[in-house]
């Protein structure tokens, strides 16, 4: 085919063909992470990426991209000495404005939406699609007054897709009595949330994380008996709850990221792309016990 | 590596290695299109796909997926006889609810967002990202009253990303005097548009296609002197205009789709995926002469 064959693949296939089936040329991929976060080996994305890499015949090793004692030039030389040809840039909770490195010779993929520069291909979840389906589904469950309550920082992190989807849903409702968004930064607290809740009387709250549910439980308000609740995703480190959510896992994103990286190695696609691809994975909605069921005759 | 090697690639490499460099095993890919549309050979996506396929060593042949004289079973046998292993499902202007076919053995990719079933990986443009950047940019150009005017059918076709982005932008403006959306189906006509325009007095109109600009010109309203105008994308078949837009081309989408299909063939990924990927391509914004420039001191 028109592809330039990848030398590692070719070497491995040659070894296979010559009958030395147990001699494999092990290819190493790099996992780039923020030095400030300390050890990356507990990160779910590294775990998921390592597992899938191993299945595809790669070893994955973690390197901090901003170790103060290692210049970008030194890091490049380390990667070259190890014959590393692919880099997975791990996820970050906060925006990364820029990573200084010579990217040209490497196949590249990043996890999530927080890396701003370089503009490499990135893997994320298809929040916009799932949110739009969610609001349709809440209508089918006969919720009439759905409110959105979340911290504005979390909305920022996913390119405002929760607010955009909610406002679009609200627009389609053609209701004259619209519930205002509770999208707060400094006022993301129990008192302000409950004030918003009691003033607007939603029959279902869409949120992120556990705060809203905990605040409702503290007030003796029950889900789904008194109000429906859907938490778009769980916040890392919070204990798992019994509310409905999207099944989004960084492990799954990382597996897909490794597959994409392997594809780029196979097709010898290197460096920062002319046009970045955003590769969005469908997630499942998981209904636990915080929404009422779909009525049989509706 | 852990990939099962693709037999076509292997055969080709073996032919190369044995010195018969001019004997290539030509792999054929199928382009699926709607029989009702007639000949597909004028479609920009087929043109783009053919070119990129040829560069990668593939021939691309067009097959209607719903020829009334060819059952899905017969079509399957035709594809098998030709040893076709990959299918690109072309774009459609209207939603395709379902295509009946046995997909299991084929590498699959579709162009655009209109195919509802099967849920195969799809290639589209990253409208949401570009729209959010557009509204930021209009603020930098000091537009204070941006309106959105478009046919609701076109908004549906791109999963409501224009209305969702606009409502999100409007929400962030915190203005008490919000311009209502002009999102119309039957009322998408000059009289209704001009009534909305004169009542709301926008200083910039974001739209799709050429209608809005033509209606403004007919009234002697000039862009950008009297009002700014940004047409998100051109409607196929309309003459090119001098207004600013996103540089979206089906040819470019089709090229990316062929690259993705080649990757799937190389990694022997076949059939309908467990979780669909939406692969979104960044587009460029093109500023022609329908917006005022960014002021030097603002």
Short mmCIF file of C-alpha atoms in Angstrom, two decimals, chain A residues 112-113 123-130 158 161 246-254 256 279-284, chain B residues 275:
data_model
loop_
_atom_site.label_atom_id
_atom_site.label_comp_id
_atom_site.label_asym_id
_atom_site.label_seq_id
_atom_site.Cartn_x
_atom_site.Cartn_y
_atom_site.Cartn_z
CA UNK A 112 -8.94 15.08 27.30
CA UNK A 113 -9.52 18.69 26.44
CA UNK A 123 -9.40 11.75 22.76
CA UNK A 124 -12.45 12.71 24.80
CA UNK A 125 -16.04 11.76 25.49
CA UNK A 126 -18.90 12.88 23.26
CA UNK A 127 -20.56 14.93 26.00
CA UNK A 128 -22.63 17.06 23.61
CA UNK A 129 -24.30 14.04 22.02
CA UNK A 130 -25.00 12.28 25.31
CA UNK A 158 -15.70 20.38 29.01
CA UNK A 161 -21.15 21.48 26.69
CA UNK A 246 -22.71 8.73 32.19
CA UNK A 247 -20.32 5.86 32.34
CA UNK A 248 -17.17 7.80 31.57
CA UNK A 249 -13.87 6.28 32.55
CA UNK A 250 -10.40 7.63 31.96
CA UNK A 251 -9.23 4.05 31.60
CA UNK A 252 -11.48 3.63 28.58
CA UNK A 253 -10.30 6.91 27.05
CA UNK A 254 -6.71 5.82 27.58
CA UNK A 256 -8.74 4.27 22.81
CA UNK A 279 -11.82 11.85 18.64
CA UNK A 280 -14.94 11.52 20.75
CA UNK A 281 -16.04 8.29 22.33
CA UNK A 282 -19.69 7.46 22.97
CA UNK A 283 -20.45 6.79 26.61
CA UNK A 284 -23.34 4.84 28.15
CA UNK B 275 -18.70 2.38 21.13
#
